[in-house]
Amino acid sequence: MRTYLDFEKPIAELEGRIADLRQMDGDAGVNVDEEIEKLQSKADAMLADSYAKLTRWQKVQVARHASRPHFSDYVSQLVDDFTPLAGDRAFGEDAAILGGPARLRGHPIMLIGHEKGADTASRVAHNFGMARPEGYRKAMRLMDMAERFNLPVVTLVDTSGAYPGRGAEERGQAEAIASCTEKCLGLNSPLVSVIVGEGGSGGAVALAAGNKVLMLEHSVYSVISPEGCASILWKDAAGKGENKAPDAAEAMRISAQDLLELGVIDSIIPEPIGGAHRDARLTIERLGDAVETSLRELEQLAPEELKRQRREKFLAIGRVGLS
């Protein structure tokens, strides 16, 4: 069954009626094709209108949709010959960050990304995409391998943030995030990063300090979640007072469109009408096209030029609009 977000309830009602009519079609000679066509046109128009004017808080909800394509979907539908590599060779395996060599449309790459999981069991297994230090150290190990074999690196970012648990802190979470970010910035291979869902805090930046940073149209990218921001600024907590998370989302300007305007990202990958969860295959195809184009632009650059470009790109963030 399709999962509808709160703001999609009118669309859900229409599509429910369409489903009921389709079940009736043919019963006792009843022909409802014309009514179905009318309702479908109305539902399509309502869907397009809703997604054309999403608020930033609604974009957060879309970015978190349970049916949105995950890392495993990109592996199965976008690349060939993916060989997952595990462990950081220091402590253990982290299932929130996955990676390994693969072929993108015939071209060898190193693919690394967050995996949130698609159901309750897999979400728990992957810790909801929140990586521990060993996940970031695994990512660094894979980047070292990419340099050794002259492979471009593609990262898919989808996390609410790095795991804040006691064990992670004891094993050096902050240092691991900082070192992974430094590794991205100093990488001798081309690095293309794509925010495919949530890009949360340092847990996202650690895999997103690339030569090209792309975002799916309805993904979000911010230093803290709207809920976390609201809890700090307005002492807002679940069940206590007015919910300020939507206000925080607006204030932080966390949408892809905002971040393109601010110079934080390089381009936006359009999603199908109704979001990536409505047509995962088309979304993955468009992402593949965008990544392939970016890699072509970068493949001719020498290692020193790649590092210089990254340095200038990230030092320029915050200067947009200043003169």
CSV table of C-alpha atoms in Angstrom, one decimal, residues 2-320:
chain,number,residue,atom,x,y,z
A,2,ARG,CA,1.1,3.5,-0.7
A,3,THR,CA,1.9,5.7,2.3
A,4,TYR,CA,0.5,9.2,2.2
A,5,LEU,CA,1.9,12.2,4.0
A,6,ASP,CA,-0.3,14.5,6.0
A,7,PHE,CA,-0.5,17.2,3.3
A,8,GLU,CA,-1.5,14.5,0.7
A,9,LYS,CA,-4.8,13.5,2.4
A,10,PRO,CA,-7.0,15.0,-0.4
A,11,ILE,CA,-5.0,13.2,-3.0
A,12,ALA,CA,-5.3,10.0,-0.9
A,13,GLU,CA,-9.1,10.3,-0.9
A,14,LEU,CA,-9.2,10.7,-4.7
A,15,GLU,CA,-6.9,7.8,-5.4
A,16,GLY,CA,-8.9,5.7,-2.9
A,17,ARG,CA,-12.0,6.4,-4.9
A,18,ILE,CA,-10.2,5.5,-8.1
A,19,ALA,CA,-9.1,2.2,-6.7
A,20,ASP,CA,-12.7,1.4,-5.6
A,21,LEU,CA,-14.0,2.2,-9.0
A,22,ARG,CA,-11.4,0.0,-10.7
A,23,GLN,CA,-12.5,-2.9,-8.5
A,24,MET,CA,-16.1,-2.3,-9.7
A,25,ASP,CA,-15.2,-2.0,-13.4
A,26,GLY,CA,-16.8,-4.9,-15.3
A,27,ASP,CA,-19.1,-6.0,-12.5
A,28,ALA,CA,-22.6,-6.5,-13.8
A,29,GLY,CA,-21.8,-4.6,-17.0
A,30,VAL,CA,-20.8,-1.4,-15.2
A,31,ASN,CA,-18.4,0.8,-17.1
A,32,VAL,CA,-16.6,3.4,-15.0
A,33,ASP,CA,-13.7,4.2,-17.3
A,34,GLU,CA,-14.9,7.8,-18.0
A,35,GLU,CA,-15.3,8.5,-14.2
A,36,ILE,CA,-11.9,7.0,-13.5
A,37,GLU,CA,-10.3,9.1,-16.2
A,38,LYS,CA,-11.9,12.3,-14.8
A,39,LEU,CA,-10.8,11.5,-11.2
A,40,GLN,CA,-7.3,10.5,-12.3
A,41,SER,CA,-6.9,13.8,-14.1
A,42,LYS,CA,-8.0,15.7,-11.0
A,43,ALA,CA,-5.7,13.7,-8.8
A,44,ASP,CA,-2.7,14.2,-11.1
A,45,ALA,CA,-3.4,18.0,-11.2
A,46,MET,CA,-3.7,18.1,-7.4
A,47,LEU,CA,-0.5,16.2,-7.0
A,48,ALA,CA,1.4,18.4,-9.4
A,49,ASP,CA,0.0,21.5,-7.7
A,50,SER,CA,0.9,20.3,-4.2
A,51,TYR,CA,4.5,19.4,-5.1
A,52,ALA,CA,5.1,22.6,-7.0
A,53,LYS,CA,4.6,24.7,-3.8
A,54,LEU,CA,5.8,22.5,-1.0
A,55,THR,CA,6.9,24.3,2.2
A,56,ARG,CA,10.3,23.5,3.6
A,57,TRP,CA,8.7,21.4,6.4
A,58,GLN,CA,6.8,19.4,3.8
A,59,LYS,CA,10.0,18.8,1.9
A,60,VAL,CA,11.5,17.4,5.2
A,61,GLN,CA,8.6,15.0,5.3
A,62,VAL,CA,9.1,14.0,1.6
A,63,ALA,CA,12.8,13.5,2.2
A,64,ARG,CA,12.0,11.1,5.1
A,65,HIS,CA,9.4,9.1,3.2
A,66,ALA,CA,9.7,5.4,4.0
A,67,SER,CA,9.4,4.5,0.3
A,68,ARG,CA,12.0,6.9,-0.9
A,69,PRO,CA,14.8,5.0,-2.7
A,70,HIS,CA,17.6,3.9,-0.4
A,71,PHE,CA,21.3,3.0,-1.0
A,72,SER,CA,20.3,-0.7,-1.7
A,73,ASP,CA,17.9,0.5,-4.4
A,74,TYR,CA,20.6,2.5,-6.1
A,75,VAL,CA,22.9,-0.5,-5.9
A,76,SER,CA,20.4,-2.9,-7.5
A,77,GLN,CA,19.1,-0.5,-10.2
A,78,LEU,CA,22.0,1.8,-11.0
A,79,VAL,CA,25.3,-0.1,-10.8
A,80,ASP,CA,26.6,-3.5,-11.8
A,81,ASP,CA,29.2,-5.7,-10.1
A,82,PHE,CA,28.9,-4.0,-6.7
A,83,THR,CA,31.2,-5.7,-4.2
A,84,PRO,CA,30.4,-4.6,-0.6
A,85,LEU,CA,33.5,-4.3,1.6
A,86,ALA,CA,33.1,-4.3,5.4
A,87,GLY,CA,35.0,-3.2,8.5
A,88,ASP,CA,37.3,-0.4,9.4
A,89,ARG,CA,40.2,-2.8,10.4
A,90,ALA,CA,40.2,-1.1,13.8
A,91,PHE,CA,37.0,-2.0,15.7
A,92,GLY,CA,34.3,-3.6,13.6
A,93,GLU,CA,31.6,-3.3,10.9
A,94,ASP,CA,29.1,-0.4,10.7
A,95,ALA,CA,26.0,-1.2,8.8
A,96,ALA,CA,24.8,2.5,8.5
A,97,ILE,CA,27.5,3.2,5.8
A,98,LEU,CA,27.9,0.7,3.0
A,99,GLY,CA,30.4,0.8,0.1
A,100,GLY,CA,32.5,-1.0,-2.4
A,101,PRO,CA,33.7,-1.0,-6.0
A,102,ALA,CA,31.0,-1.1,-8.7
A,103,ARG,CA,30.4,-0.2,-12.3
A,104,LEU,CA,28.3,2.8,-13.2
A,105,ARG,CA,27.1,2.3,-16.8
A,106,GLY,CA,30.3,0.4,-17.6
A,107,HIS,CA,32.7,2.8,-15.7
A,108,PRO,CA,34.4,1.6,-12.6
A,109,ILE,CA,33.7,3.7,-9.5
A,110,MET,CA,33.9,3.4,-5.7
A,111,LEU,CA,30.3,3.7,-4.3
A,112,ILE,CA,29.8,4.7,-0.7
A,113,GLY,CA,26.6,5.7,1.1
A,114,HIS,CA,24.2,5.7,4.0
A,115,GLU,CA,21.6,3.0,4.3
A,116,LYS,CA,18.6,3.7,6.4
A,117,GLY,CA,16.7,0.4,5.8
A,118,ALA,CA,13.3,-0.2,4.2
A,119,ASP,CA,11.4,-1.8,7.1
A,120,THR,CA,11.5,-2.0,10.8
A,121,ALA,CA,14.0,-4.9,10.9
A,122,SER,CA,16.4,-3.5,8.4
A,123,ARG,CA,16.2,0.0,9.9
A,124,VAL,CA,17.3,-1.4,13.2
A,125,ALA,CA,20.0,-3.4,11.5
A,126,HIS,CA,21.3,-0.3,9.7
A,127,ASN,CA,20.8,1.9,12.8
A,128,PHE,CA,18.5,4.2,10.8
A,129,GLY,CA,21.4,5.4,8.7
A,130,MET,CA,23.2,6.9,11.7
A,131,ALA,CA,26.8,5.9,11.4
A,132,ARG,CA,29.3,5.2,14.2
A,133,PRO,CA,33.0,6.0,14.0
A,134,GLU,CA,33.8,2.7,12.3
A,135,GLY,CA,31.5,3.6,9.5
A,136,TYR,CA,33.4,6.8,8.7
A,137,ARG,CA,36.7,5.0,9.1
A,138,LYS,CA,35.4,2.3,6.7
A,139,ALA,CA,34.5,5.1,4.2
A,140,MET,CA,38.1,6.5,4.5
A,141,ARG,CA,39.5,3.0,3.9
A,142,LEU,CA,37.4,2.8,0.7
A,143,MET,CA,38.5,6.2,-0.4
A,144,ASP,CA,42.2,5.2,0.1
A,145,MET,CA,41.5,2.1,-2.1
A,146,ALA,CA,39.8,4.3,-4.7
A,147,GLU,CA,43.0,6.5,-4.9
A,148,ARG,CA,45.2,3.4,-5.2
A,149,PHE,CA,43.2,2.1,-8.2
A,150,ASN,CA,42.5,5.5,-9.7
A,151,LEU,CA,38.7,5.2,-9.2
A,152,PRO,CA,36.3,8.1,-9.0
A,153,VAL,CA,34.2,8.1,-5.8
A,154,VAL,CA,30.4,8.5,-5.7
A,155,THR,CA,28.7,9.1,-2.3
A,156,LEU,CA,25.0,8.9,-1.6
A,157,VAL,CA,24.1,10.8,1.5
A,158,ASP,CA,20.9,10.0,3.5
A,159,THR,CA,21.2,10.4,7.3
A,160,SER,CA,19.6,12.4,10.0
A,161,GLY,CA,23.1,12.7,11.5
A,162,ALA,CA,25.9,10.6,13.0
A,163,TYR,CA,25.0,8.3,15.9
A,164,PRO,CA,25.3,10.2,19.2
A,165,GLY,CA,25.4,7.2,21.5
A,166,ARG,CA,27.9,6.8,24.3
A,167,GLY,CA,29.9,4.0,22.6
A,168,ALA,CA,30.3,6.1,19.5
A,169,GLU,CA,31.6,9.1,21.5
A,170,GLU,CA,34.0,6.8,23.4
A,171,ARG,CA,35.4,5.5,20.1
A,172,GLY,CA,36.0,9.0,18.7
A,173,GLN,CA,32.9,10.0,16.8
A,174,ALA,CA,34.0,13.7,16.3
A,175,GLU,CA,37.5,12.8,15.3
A,176,ALA,CA,36.2,10.2,12.8
A,177,ILE,CA,33.8,12.7,11.2
A,178,ALA,CA,36.5,15.4,11.0
A,179,SER,CA,39.0,12.9,9.5
A,180,CYS,CA,36.5,11.7,6.9
A,181,THR,CA,35.7,15.2,5.9
A,182,GLU,CA,39.4,16.0,5.6
A,183,LYS,CA,39.9,12.8,3.5
A,184,CYS,CA,37.1,13.9,1.1
A,185,LEU,CA,38.7,17.4,0.7
A,186,GLY,CA,42.2,15.9,0.1
A,187,LEU,CA,41.1,13.0,-2.1
A,188,ASN,CA,43.2,12.6,-5.3
A,189,SER,CA,40.3,11.1,-7.1
A,190,PRO,CA,37.1,12.9,-8.4
A,191,LEU,CA,34.4,12.9,-5.8
A,192,VAL,CA,30.7,13.4,-6.6
A,193,SER,CA,28.3,13.5,-3.7
A,194,VAL,CA,24.5,13.3,-3.9
A,195,ILE,CA,22.1,14.2,-1.1
A,196,VAL,CA,19.3,11.7,-1.8
A,197,GLY,CA,17.2,12.2,1.3
A,198,GLU,CA,18.2,13.8,4.5
A,199,GLY,CA,21.6,15.5,4.8
A,200,GLY,CA,22.0,15.9,8.5
A,201,SER,CA,24.8,17.7,10.3
A,202,GLY,CA,28.5,16.5,10.3
A,203,GLY,CA,27.2,12.9,9.7
A,204,ALA,CA,26.3,14.1,6.2
A,205,VAL,CA,29.2,16.5,5.5
A,206,ALA,CA,31.7,13.7,6.2
A,207,LEU,CA,30.6,12.1,2.9
A,208,ALA,CA,29.6,15.2,1.1
A,209,ALA,CA,32.7,17.4,0.8
A,210,GLY,CA,33.0,16.6,-2.9
A,211,ASN,CA,34.0,18.3,-6.2
A,212,LYS,CA,30.3,18.2,-7.2
A,213,VAL,CA,27.5,18.2,-4.6
A,214,LEU,CA,24.1,17.4,-6.1
A,215,MET,CA,20.7,17.1,-4.4
A,216,LEU,CA,17.5,15.4,-5.4
A,217,GLU,CA,14.7,18.0,-5.7
A,218,HIS,CA,12.9,17.3,-2.5
A,219,SER,CA,15.9,16.3,-0.3
A,220,VAL,CA,17.1,18.5,2.6
A,221,TYR,CA,20.5,19.4,3.9
A,222,SER,CA,21.2,21.2,7.2
A,223,VAL,CA,23.5,21.6,10.2
A,224,ILE,CA,20.8,20.2,12.5
A,225,SER,CA,17.3,18.7,12.1
A,226,PRO,CA,14.3,21.2,12.3
A,227,GLU,CA,13.2,19.4,15.5
A,228,GLY,CA,16.7,19.8,17.1
A,229,CYS,CA,16.8,23.4,16.1
A,230,ALA,CA,13.4,24.0,17.6
A,231,SER,CA,14.3,22.3,20.8
A,232,ILE,CA,17.3,24.6,21.2
A,233,LEU,CA,15.8,27.9,20.2
A,234,TRP,CA,12.3,27.6,21.5
A,235,LYS,CA,12.7,24.8,24.1
A,236,ASP,CA,10.2,22.9,22.0
A,237,ALA,CA,9.8,19.2,22.7
A,238,ALA,CA,7.3,16.6,21.7
A,239,GLY,CA,4.1,17.1,23.6
A,240,LYS,CA,5.2,20.4,25.2
A,241,GLY,CA,4.0,23.6,23.8
A,242,GLU,CA,3.6,24.6,20.2
A,243,ASN,CA,5.5,22.6,17.6
A,244,LYS,CA,8.1,24.9,16.2
A,245,ALA,CA,9.9,22.5,13.8
A,246,PRO,CA,8.1,23.9,10.7
A,247,ASP,CA,9.3,27.4,11.7
A,248,ALA,CA,12.8,26.1,12.2
A,249,ALA,CA,12.8,24.5,8.7
A,250,GLU,CA,11.7,27.8,7.2
A,251,ALA,CA,14.4,29.8,9.0
A,252,MET,CA,17.2,27.4,8.2
A,253,ARG,CA,16.5,27.4,4.5
A,254,ILE,CA,17.2,23.7,4.1
A,255,SER,CA,15.7,22.9,0.7
A,256,ALA,CA,17.7,22.1,-2.4
A,257,GLN,CA,16.5,25.3,-4.0
A,258,ASP,CA,17.7,27.3,-1.0
A,259,LEU,CA,21.1,25.6,-1.0
A,260,LEU,CA,21.6,26.1,-4.8
A,261,GLU,CA,20.9,29.8,-4.3
A,262,LEU,CA,23.4,30.0,-1.4
A,263,GLY,CA,26.1,28.2,-3.4
A,264,VAL,CA,26.3,25.2,-1.1
A,265,ILE,CA,25.4,22.7,-3.8
A,266,ASP,CA,26.1,22.6,-7.5
A,267,SER,CA,22.8,21.4,-9.1
A,268,ILE,CA,19.4,19.9,-8.4
A,269,ILE,CA,18.2,16.6,-9.8
A,270,PRO,CA,14.5,16.8,-10.7
A,271,GLU,CA,12.2,14.2,-9.0
A,272,PRO,CA,9.1,12.7,-10.6
A,273,ILE,CA,5.8,14.5,-9.8
A,274,GLY,CA,4.8,13.4,-6.3
A,275,GLY,CA,8.4,12.7,-5.2
A,276,ALA,CA,11.0,10.0,-5.6
A,277,HIS,CA,8.9,7.5,-3.7
A,278,ARG,CA,6.2,7.6,-6.5
A,279,ASP,CA,8.7,6.5,-9.2
A,280,ALA,CA,11.9,5.2,-7.8
A,281,ARG,CA,13.1,3.8,-11.2
A,282,LEU,CA,12.9,7.2,-12.9
A,283,THR,CA,14.5,8.9,-10.0
A,284,ILE,CA,17.4,6.5,-10.0
A,285,GLU,CA,17.8,6.9,-13.8
A,286,ARG,CA,17.9,10.7,-13.5
A,287,LEU,CA,20.5,10.5,-10.6
A,288,GLY,CA,22.6,8.2,-12.8
A,289,ASP,CA,22.5,10.7,-15.6
A,290,ALA,CA,23.5,13.6,-13.3
A,291,VAL,CA,26.4,11.6,-11.7
A,292,GLU,CA,27.7,10.4,-15.1
A,293,THR,CA,27.7,14.0,-16.4
A,294,SER,CA,29.6,15.3,-13.3
A,295,LEU,CA,32.2,12.5,-13.5
A,296,ARG,CA,32.8,13.3,-17.2
A,297,GLU,CA,33.5,16.9,-16.2
A,298,LEU,CA,36.0,15.9,-13.5
A,299,GLU,CA,37.8,12.9,-15.1
A,300,GLN,CA,40.2,15.1,-17.0
A,301,LEU,CA,41.4,17.0,-14.0
A,302,ALA,CA,44.7,16.2,-12.3
A,303,PRO,CA,44.7,15.4,-8.6
A,304,GLU,CA,46.1,18.8,-7.6
A,305,GLU,CA,43.4,20.5,-9.6
A,306,LEU,CA,40.7,18.4,-8.0
A,307,LYS,CA,41.9,19.3,-4.5
A,308,ARG,CA,42.3,23.0,-5.5
A,309,GLN,CA,38.8,23.0,-6.8
A,310,ARG,CA,37.3,21.5,-3.7
A,311,ARG,CA,39.2,23.9,-1.5
A,312,GLU,CA,38.0,27.0,-3.4
A,313,LYS,CA,34.4,25.6,-3.5
A,314,PHE,CA,34.1,25.2,0.2
A,315,LEU,CA,36.0,28.3,1.2
A,316,ALA,CA,33.5,30.2,-1.0
A,317,ILE,CA,30.5,29.0,0.9
A,318,GLY,CA,29.0,31.9,2.9
A,319,ARG,CA,30.3,34.6,0.5
A,320,VAL,CA,27.3,34.3,-1.8
